[in-house]
Amino acid sequence: MNPSVSALLLSAGESRRLKGIKPLLPFPGGTLLSYQLDSLSSVPEIGEVLVVVGHRHRRLLPVTEGRQGVRAAVNRDYRLGPASSIRAGLREMSPGAENILILGVDQPRPRWVLEGLVAGHLRGGALITAPTYRGKRGHPTLFSASLLPELLAISEEKQGLREVMSRHRAEVHQVELDTPAVLLDINTQEDYEQALGLLGP
């Protein structure tokens, strides 16, 4: 299958509830950022990974360098919130993308989870696809590139991606995956330890 997905990895925010730089937290295979890049890059349908950096970007850029299919974009306005990072990344994305996967660096996902989600999205020809675990919706979310104008218009005031998903709620395809990993979101030390317990060796 030809690569048809562009992945947007958001890694621009400040780690206010965790000590240190969140993307550089130790994680299987290196750091949280390198784990995410390895997972995303190993999915055949993902043709490019665009990492959006902002806070402490000079420390993060070396992790992205020398990786085939990986590029970085610096969001100088990262303090305005994640919507600004999504817009910054979308503006740098390759124009030929047919589908857009959006994932936060603090939402670690193993390769098989990403493969299952991408396969479900492409097989169903859905406008939007999200993973679920026991009926609870998780991340990442996949969008058809036909929604690009709407994605470029998101704002913090209108709840970012939630606005787009709410507008098309009847067209959201859910892929049930048998792992709580789709719900992982590292914001606290407890979250970090939970992620390590689930995804560590």
Tab-separated table of N, CA, C and O in Angstrom, residues 81-163:
chain	number	residue	atom	x	y	z
A	81	GLY	N	-1.352	27.579	23.018
A	81	GLY	CA	-2.092	26.334	23.169
A	81	GLY	C	-1.896	25.366	22.019
A	81	GLY	O	-1.314	25.715	20.984
A	82	PRO	N	-2.386	24.129	22.198
A	82	PRO	CA	-2.168	23.092	21.180
A	82	PRO	C	-2.778	23.394	19.822
A	82	PRO	O	-2.276	22.924	18.802
A	83	ALA	N	-3.861	24.166	19.774
A	83	ALA	CA	-4.453	24.492	18.472
A	83	ALA	C	-3.450	25.226	17.591
A	83	ALA	O	-3.400	25.009	16.373
A	84	SER	N	-2.638	26.085	18.197
A	84	SER	CA	-1.635	26.819	17.416
A	84	SER	C	-0.577	25.870	16.861
A	84	SER	O	-0.078	26.060	15.745
A	85	SER	N	-0.239	24.820	17.622
A	85	SER	CA	0.743	23.845	17.149
A	85	SER	C	0.172	22.989	16.032
A	85	SER	O	0.873	22.647	15.074
A	86	ILE	N	-1.101	22.639	16.141
A	86	ILE	CA	-1.735	21.863	15.070
A	86	ILE	C	-1.749	22.667	13.775
A	86	ILE	O	-1.385	22.163	12.707
A	87	ARG	N	-2.138	23.931	13.876
A	87	ARG	CA	-2.162	24.767	12.665
A	87	ARG	C	-0.764	24.926	12.081
A	87	ARG	O	-0.579	24.865	10.858
A	88	ALA	N	0.239	25.117	12.943
A	88	ALA	CA	1.618	25.279	12.467
A	88	ALA	C	2.093	24.027	11.740
A	88	ALA	O	2.758	24.108	10.704
A	89	GLY	N	1.753	22.877	12.274
A	89	GLY	CA	2.157	21.626	11.645
A	89	GLY	C	1.445	21.382	10.330
A	89	GLY	O	2.056	20.961	9.344
A	90	LEU	N	0.159	21.655	10.299
A	90	LEU	CA	-0.615	21.443	9.071
A	90	LEU	C	-0.110	22.310	7.927
A	90	LEU	O	-0.109	21.895	6.765
A	91	ARG	N	0.335	23.509	8.254
A	91	ARG	CA	0.845	24.413	7.210
A	91	ARG	C	2.138	23.899	6.594
A	91	ARG	O	2.480	24.263	5.460
A	92	GLU	N	2.873	23.044	7.319
A	92	GLU	CA	4.140	22.515	6.812
A	92	GLU	C	3.998	21.123	6.198
A	92	GLU	O	4.960	20.571	5.670
A	93	MET	N	2.810	20.569	6.274
A	93	MET	CA	2.578	19.212	5.816
A	93	MET	C	2.662	19.116	4.293
A	93	MET	O	2.341	20.068	3.588
A	94	SER	N	3.087	17.954	3.805
A	94	SER	CA	3.158	17.741	2.363
A	94	SER	C	1.769	17.857	1.747
A	94	SER	O	0.802	17.326	2.305
A	95	PRO	N	1.648	18.515	0.610
A	95	PRO	CA	0.330	18.757	0.008
A	95	PRO	C	-0.371	17.497	-0.487
A	95	PRO	O	-1.579	17.499	-0.669
A	96	GLY	N	0.357	16.420	-0.688
A	96	GLY	CA	-0.262	15.214	-1.243
A	96	GLY	C	-0.910	14.294	-0.225
A	96	GLY	O	-1.431	13.234	-0.589
A	97	ALA	N	-0.901	14.676	1.047
A	97	ALA	CA	-1.456	13.800	2.086
A	97	ALA	C	-2.946	13.568	1.874
A	97	ALA	O	-3.699	14.485	1.561
A	98	GLU	N	-3.373	12.315	2.026
A	98	GLU	CA	-4.786	11.965	1.889
A	98	GLU	C	-5.469	11.870	3.248
A	98	GLU	O	-6.684	12.030	3.356
A	99	ASN	N	-4.674	11.597	4.281
A	99	ASN	CA	-5.191	11.451	5.635
A	99	ASN	C	-4.200	12.045	6.623
A	99	ASN	O	-2.992	12.047	6.380
A	100	ILE	N	-4.713	12.532	7.741
A	100	ILE	CA	-3.877	13.216	8.730
A	100	ILE	C	-4.093	12.592	10.101
A	100	ILE	O	-5.223	12.546	10.595
A	101	LEU	N	-3.023	12.102	10.684
A	101	LEU	CA	-3.064	11.536	12.036
A	101	LEU	C	-2.482	12.559	12.993
A	101	LEU	O	-1.385	13.083	12.744
A	102	ILE	N	-3.182	12.846	14.072
A	102	ILE	CA	-2.718	13.849	15.035
A	102	ILE	C	-2.560	13.205	16.405
A	102	ILE	O	-3.508	12.621	16.941
A	103	LEU	N	-1.346	13.320	16.954
A	103	LEU	CA	-1.015	12.653	18.212
A	103	LEU	C	-0.122	13.550	19.053
A	103	LEU	O	0.770	14.220	18.533
A	104	GLY	N	-0.356	13.560	20.362
A	104	GLY	CA	0.512	14.287	21.283
A	104	GLY	C	1.700	13.431	21.678
A	104	GLY	O	1.573	12.204	21.806
A	105	VAL	N	2.843	14.042	21.889
A	105	VAL	CA	4.032	13.281	22.271
A	105	VAL	C	3.827	12.592	23.616
A	105	VAL	O	4.462	11.570	23.915
A	106	ASP	N	2.930	13.133	24.436
A	106	ASP	CA	2.672	12.544	25.751
A	106	ASP	C	1.576	11.484	25.728
A	106	ASP	O	1.044	11.098	26.763
A	107	GLN	N	1.254	11.000	24.525
A	107	GLN	CA	0.280	9.922	24.362
A	107	GLN	C	0.975	8.752	23.656
A	107	GLN	O	0.721	8.472	22.485
A	108	PRO	N	1.883	8.058	24.332
A	108	PRO	CA	2.691	7.019	23.677
A	108	PRO	C	1.836	5.871	23.152
A	108	PRO	O	0.964	5.356	23.841
A	109	ARG	N	2.101	5.494	21.908
A	109	ARG	CA	1.345	4.426	21.265
A	109	ARG	C	2.302	3.446	20.584
A	109	ARG	O	3.135	3.847	19.771
A	110	PRO	N	2.169	2.154	20.897
A	110	PRO	CA	3.003	1.159	20.218
A	110	PRO	C	2.606	1.023	18.757
A	110	PRO	O	1.486	1.383	18.364
A	111	ARG	N	3.502	0.460	17.988
A	111	ARG	CA	3.272	0.340	16.543
A	111	ARG	C	1.965	-0.377	16.223
A	111	ARG	O	1.195	0.069	15.357
A	112	TRP	N	1.658	-1.473	16.908
A	112	TRP	CA	0.487	-2.276	16.533
A	112	TRP	C	-0.816	-1.516	16.744
A	112	TRP	O	-1.790	-1.744	16.027
A	113	VAL	N	-0.843	-0.619	17.728
A	113	VAL	CA	-2.029	0.218	17.947
A	113	VAL	C	-2.227	1.157	16.757
A	113	VAL	O	-3.336	1.301	16.225
A	114	LEU	N	-1.144	1.796	16.331
A	114	LEU	CA	-1.221	2.709	15.196
A	114	LEU	C	-1.607	1.970	13.921
A	114	LEU	O	-2.415	2.454	13.124
A	115	GLU	N	-1.037	0.778	13.736
A	115	GLU	CA	-1.363	-0.014	12.547
A	115	GLU	C	-2.840	-0.387	12.521
A	115	GLU	O	-3.501	-0.318	11.478
A	116	GLY	N	-3.379	-0.792	13.685
A	116	GLY	CA	-4.787	-1.170	13.756
A	116	GLY	C	-5.710	-0.008	13.463
A	116	GLY	O	-6.716	-0.147	12.760
A	117	LEU	N	-5.334	1.174	13.994
A	117	LEU	CA	-6.150	2.360	13.772
A	117	LEU	C	-6.118	2.790	12.311
A	117	LEU	O	-7.165	3.079	11.705
A	118	VAL	N	-4.918	2.833	11.732
A	118	VAL	CA	-4.774	3.244	10.332
A	118	VAL	C	-5.512	2.271	9.412
A	118	VAL	O	-6.224	2.685	8.485
A	119	ALA	N	-5.377	0.972	9.673
A	119	ALA	CA	-6.056	-0.028	8.848
A	119	ALA	C	-7.567	0.149	8.916
A	119	ALA	O	-8.258	0.084	7.886
A	120	GLY	N	-8.089	0.404	10.115
A	120	GLY	CA	-9.525	0.598	10.271
A	120	GLY	C	-10.014	1.838	9.552
A	120	GLY	O	-11.106	1.849	8.971
A	121	HIS	N	-9.203	2.877	9.588
A	121	HIS	CA	-9.573	4.131	8.918
A	121	HIS	C	-9.593	3.959	7.405
A	121	HIS	O	-10.551	4.357	6.735
A	122	LEU	N	-8.545	3.368	6.866
A	122	LEU	CA	-8.452	3.217	5.411
A	122	LEU	C	-9.467	2.213	4.886
A	122	LEU	O	-10.034	2.404	3.810
A	123	ARG	N	-9.708	1.164	5.650
A	123	ARG	CA	-10.658	0.137	5.222
A	123	ARG	C	-12.087	0.685	5.174
A	123	ARG	O	-12.859	0.382	4.278
A	124	GLY	N	-12.399	1.536	6.142
A	124	GLY	CA	-13.755	2.059	6.220
A	124	GLY	C	-13.985	3.304	5.399
A	124	GLY	O	-15.130	3.727	5.219
A	125	GLY	N	-12.914	3.913	4.893
A	125	GLY	CA	-13.042	5.143	4.122
A	125	GLY	C	-13.722	6.254	4.906
A	125	GLY	O	-14.467	7.062	4.360
A	126	ALA	N	-13.449	6.275	6.214
A	126	ALA	CA	-14.136	7.208	7.102
A	126	ALA	C	-13.591	8.627	6.991
A	126	ALA	O	-12.448	8.853	6.575
A	127	LEU	N	-14.417	9.584	7.392
A	127	LEU	CA	-14.004	10.979	7.443
A	127	LEU	C	-13.098	11.208	8.646
A	127	LEU	O	-12.073	11.888	8.557
A	128	ILE	N	-13.474	10.612	9.781
A	128	ILE	CA	-12.707	10.709	11.020
A	128	ILE	C	-12.711	9.338	11.681
A	128	ILE	O	-13.739	8.663	11.717
A	129	THR	N	-11.568	8.923	12.217
A	129	THR	CA	-11.481	7.647	12.922
A	129	THR	C	-10.759	7.840	14.240
A	129	THR	O	-9.736	8.519	14.314
A	130	ALA	N	-11.310	7.237	15.301
A	130	ALA	CA	-10.702	7.312	16.626
A	130	ALA	C	-10.691	5.923	17.249
A	130	ALA	O	-11.608	5.128	17.023
A	131	PRO	N	-9.665	5.606	18.061
A	131	PRO	CA	-9.626	4.304	18.726
A	131	PRO	C	-10.458	4.325	20.007
A	131	PRO	O	-10.643	5.380	20.626
A	132	THR	N	-10.939	3.165	20.393
A	132	THR	CA	-11.641	3.043	21.672
A	132	THR	C	-11.129	1.818	22.416
A	132	THR	O	-10.607	0.869	21.824
A	133	TYR	N	-11.282	1.866	23.732
A	133	TYR	CA	-10.985	0.711	24.585
A	133	TYR	C	-12.164	0.533	25.527
A	133	TYR	O	-12.472	1.424	26.317
A	134	ARG	N	-12.849	-0.589	25.383
A	134	ARG	CA	-14.060	-0.866	26.157
A	134	ARG	C	-15.065	0.283	26.055
A	134	ARG	O	-15.674	0.701	27.029
A	135	GLY	N	-15.174	0.794	24.837
A	135	GLY	CA	-16.154	1.831	24.559
A	135	GLY	C	-15.722	3.240	24.872
A	135	GLY	O	-16.435	4.193	24.535
A	136	LYS	N	-14.553	3.408	25.485
A	136	LYS	CA	-14.075	4.747	25.823
A	136	LYS	C	-13.122	5.249	24.742
A	136	LYS	O	-12.161	4.571	24.385
A	137	ARG	N	-13.398	6.427	24.217
A	137	ARG	CA	-12.603	6.958	23.107
A	137	ARG	C	-11.231	7.443	23.572
A	137	ARG	O	-11.093	8.079	24.613
A	138	GLY	N	-10.222	7.122	22.758
A	138	GLY	CA	-8.861	7.534	23.066
A	138	GLY	C	-8.226	8.312	21.930
A	138	GLY	O	-8.907	9.001	21.164
A	139	HIS	N	-6.923	8.167	21.793
A	139	HIS	CA	-6.136	8.869	20.775
A	139	HIS	C	-5.141	7.881	20.166
A	139	HIS	O	-4.837	6.863	20.769
A	140	PRO	N	-4.615	8.199	18.972
A	140	PRO	CA	-4.763	9.423	18.184
A	140	PRO	C	-6.034	9.417	17.336
A	140	PRO	O	-6.747	8.415	17.274
A	141	THR	N	-6.265	10.544	16.687
A	141	THR	CA	-7.408	10.672	15.783
A	141	THR	C	-6.890	10.819	14.351
A	141	THR	O	-5.891	11.496	14.123
A	142	LEU	N	-7.587	10.169	13.433
A	142	LEU	CA	-7.252	10.258	12.012
A	142	LEU	C	-8.340	11.045	11.287
A	142	LEU	O	-9.532	10.811	11.494
A	143	PHE	N	-7.901	11.976	10.466
A	143	PHE	CA	-8.828	12.820	9.710
A	143	PHE	C	-8.569	12.669	8.220
A	143	PHE	O	-7.418	12.590	7.790
A	144	SER	N	-9.631	12.655	7.440
A	144	SER	CA	-9.482	12.743	5.992
A	144	SER	C	-8.943	14.129	5.660
A	144	SER	O	-9.327	15.125	6.278
A	145	ALA	N	-8.051	14.200	4.674
A	145	ALA	CA	-7.485	15.491	4.286
A	145	ALA	C	-8.535	16.444	3.727
A	145	ALA	O	-8.286	17.648	3.623
A	146	SER	N	-9.716	15.922	3.421
A	146	SER	CA	-10.794	16.805	2.960
A	146	SER	C	-11.222	17.773	4.057
A	146	SER	O	-11.850	18.796	3.781
A	147	LEU	N	-10.858	17.466	5.309
A	147	LEU	CA	-11.200	18.325	6.437
A	147	LEU	C	-10.108	19.361	6.738
A	147	LEU	O	-10.216	20.100	7.713
A	148	LEU	N	-9.078	19.410	5.895
A	148	LEU	CA	-7.960	20.316	6.152
A	148	LEU	C	-8.385	21.772	6.370
A	148	LEU	O	-7.907	22.420	7.307
A	149	PRO	N	-9.279	22.333	5.552
A	149	PRO	CA	-9.706	23.726	5.803
A	149	PRO	C	-10.307	23.918	7.197
A	149	PRO	O	-10.055	24.937	7.853
A	150	GLU	N	-11.074	22.941	7.653
A	150	GLU	CA	-11.663	23.036	8.994
A	150	GLU	C	-10.603	22.898	10.077
A	150	GLU	O	-10.642	23.583	11.104
A	151	LEU	N	-9.643	22.024	9.848
A	151	LEU	CA	-8.567	21.824	10.828
A	151	LEU	C	-7.696	23.074	10.942
A	151	LEU	O	-7.227	23.422	12.029
A	152	LEU	N	-7.476	23.751	9.833
A	152	LEU	CA	-6.665	24.974	9.848
A	152	LEU	C	-7.385	26.140	10.518
A	152	LEU	O	-6.758	27.141	10.867
A	153	ALA	N	-8.684	25.992	10.729
A	153	ALA	CA	-9.480	27.072	11.322
A	153	ALA	C	-9.756	26.859	12.807
A	153	ALA	O	-10.460	27.660	13.427
A	154	ILE	N	-9.188	25.799	13.413
A	154	ILE	CA	-9.477	25.533	14.828
A	154	ILE	C	-8.844	26.595	15.725
A	154	ILE	O	-7.880	27.261	15.347
A	155	SER	N	-9.405	26.735	16.917
A	155	SER	CA	-8.875	27.692	17.890
A	155	SER	C	-9.104	27.151	19.286
A	155	SER	O	-9.943	26.274	19.512
A	156	GLU	N	-8.338	27.672	20.236
A	156	GLU	CA	-8.513	27.268	21.633
A	156	GLU	C	-9.899	27.667	22.131
A	156	GLU	O	-10.540	26.944	22.898
A	157	GLU	N	-10.357	28.824	21.680
A	157	GLU	CA	-11.655	29.337	22.133
A	157	GLU	C	-12.808	28.409	21.755
A	157	GLU	O	-13.819	28.328	22.470
A	158	LYS	N	-12.628	27.681	20.648
A	158	LYS	CA	-13.695	26.775	20.173
A	158	LYS	C	-13.327	25.311	20.425
A	158	LYS	O	-13.819	24.421	19.753
A	159	GLN	N	-12.420	25.089	21.389
A	159	GLN	CA	-12.035	23.746	21.848
A	159	GLN	C	-11.261	22.930	20.826
A	159	GLN	O	-11.262	21.697	20.863
A	160	GLY	N	-10.564	23.605	19.942
A	160	GLY	CA	-9.648	22.924	19.036
A	160	GLY	C	-10.287	21.837	18.198
A	160	GLY	O	-11.320	22.035	17.561
A	161	LEU	N	-9.674	20.646	18.218
A	161	LEU	CA	-10.156	19.538	17.399
A	161	LEU	C	-11.556	19.084	17.794
A	161	LEU	O	-12.282	18.515	16.976
A	162	ARG	N	-11.932	19.318	19.035
A	162	ARG	CA	-13.255	18.887	19.489
A	162	ARG	C	-14.365	19.544	18.665
A	162	ARG	O	-15.417	18.948	18.451
A	163	GLU	N	-14.115	20.769	18.221
A	163	GLU	CA	-15.115	21.456	17.409
A	163	GLU	C	-15.356	20.699	16.103
A	163	GLU	O	-16.499	20.501	15.687
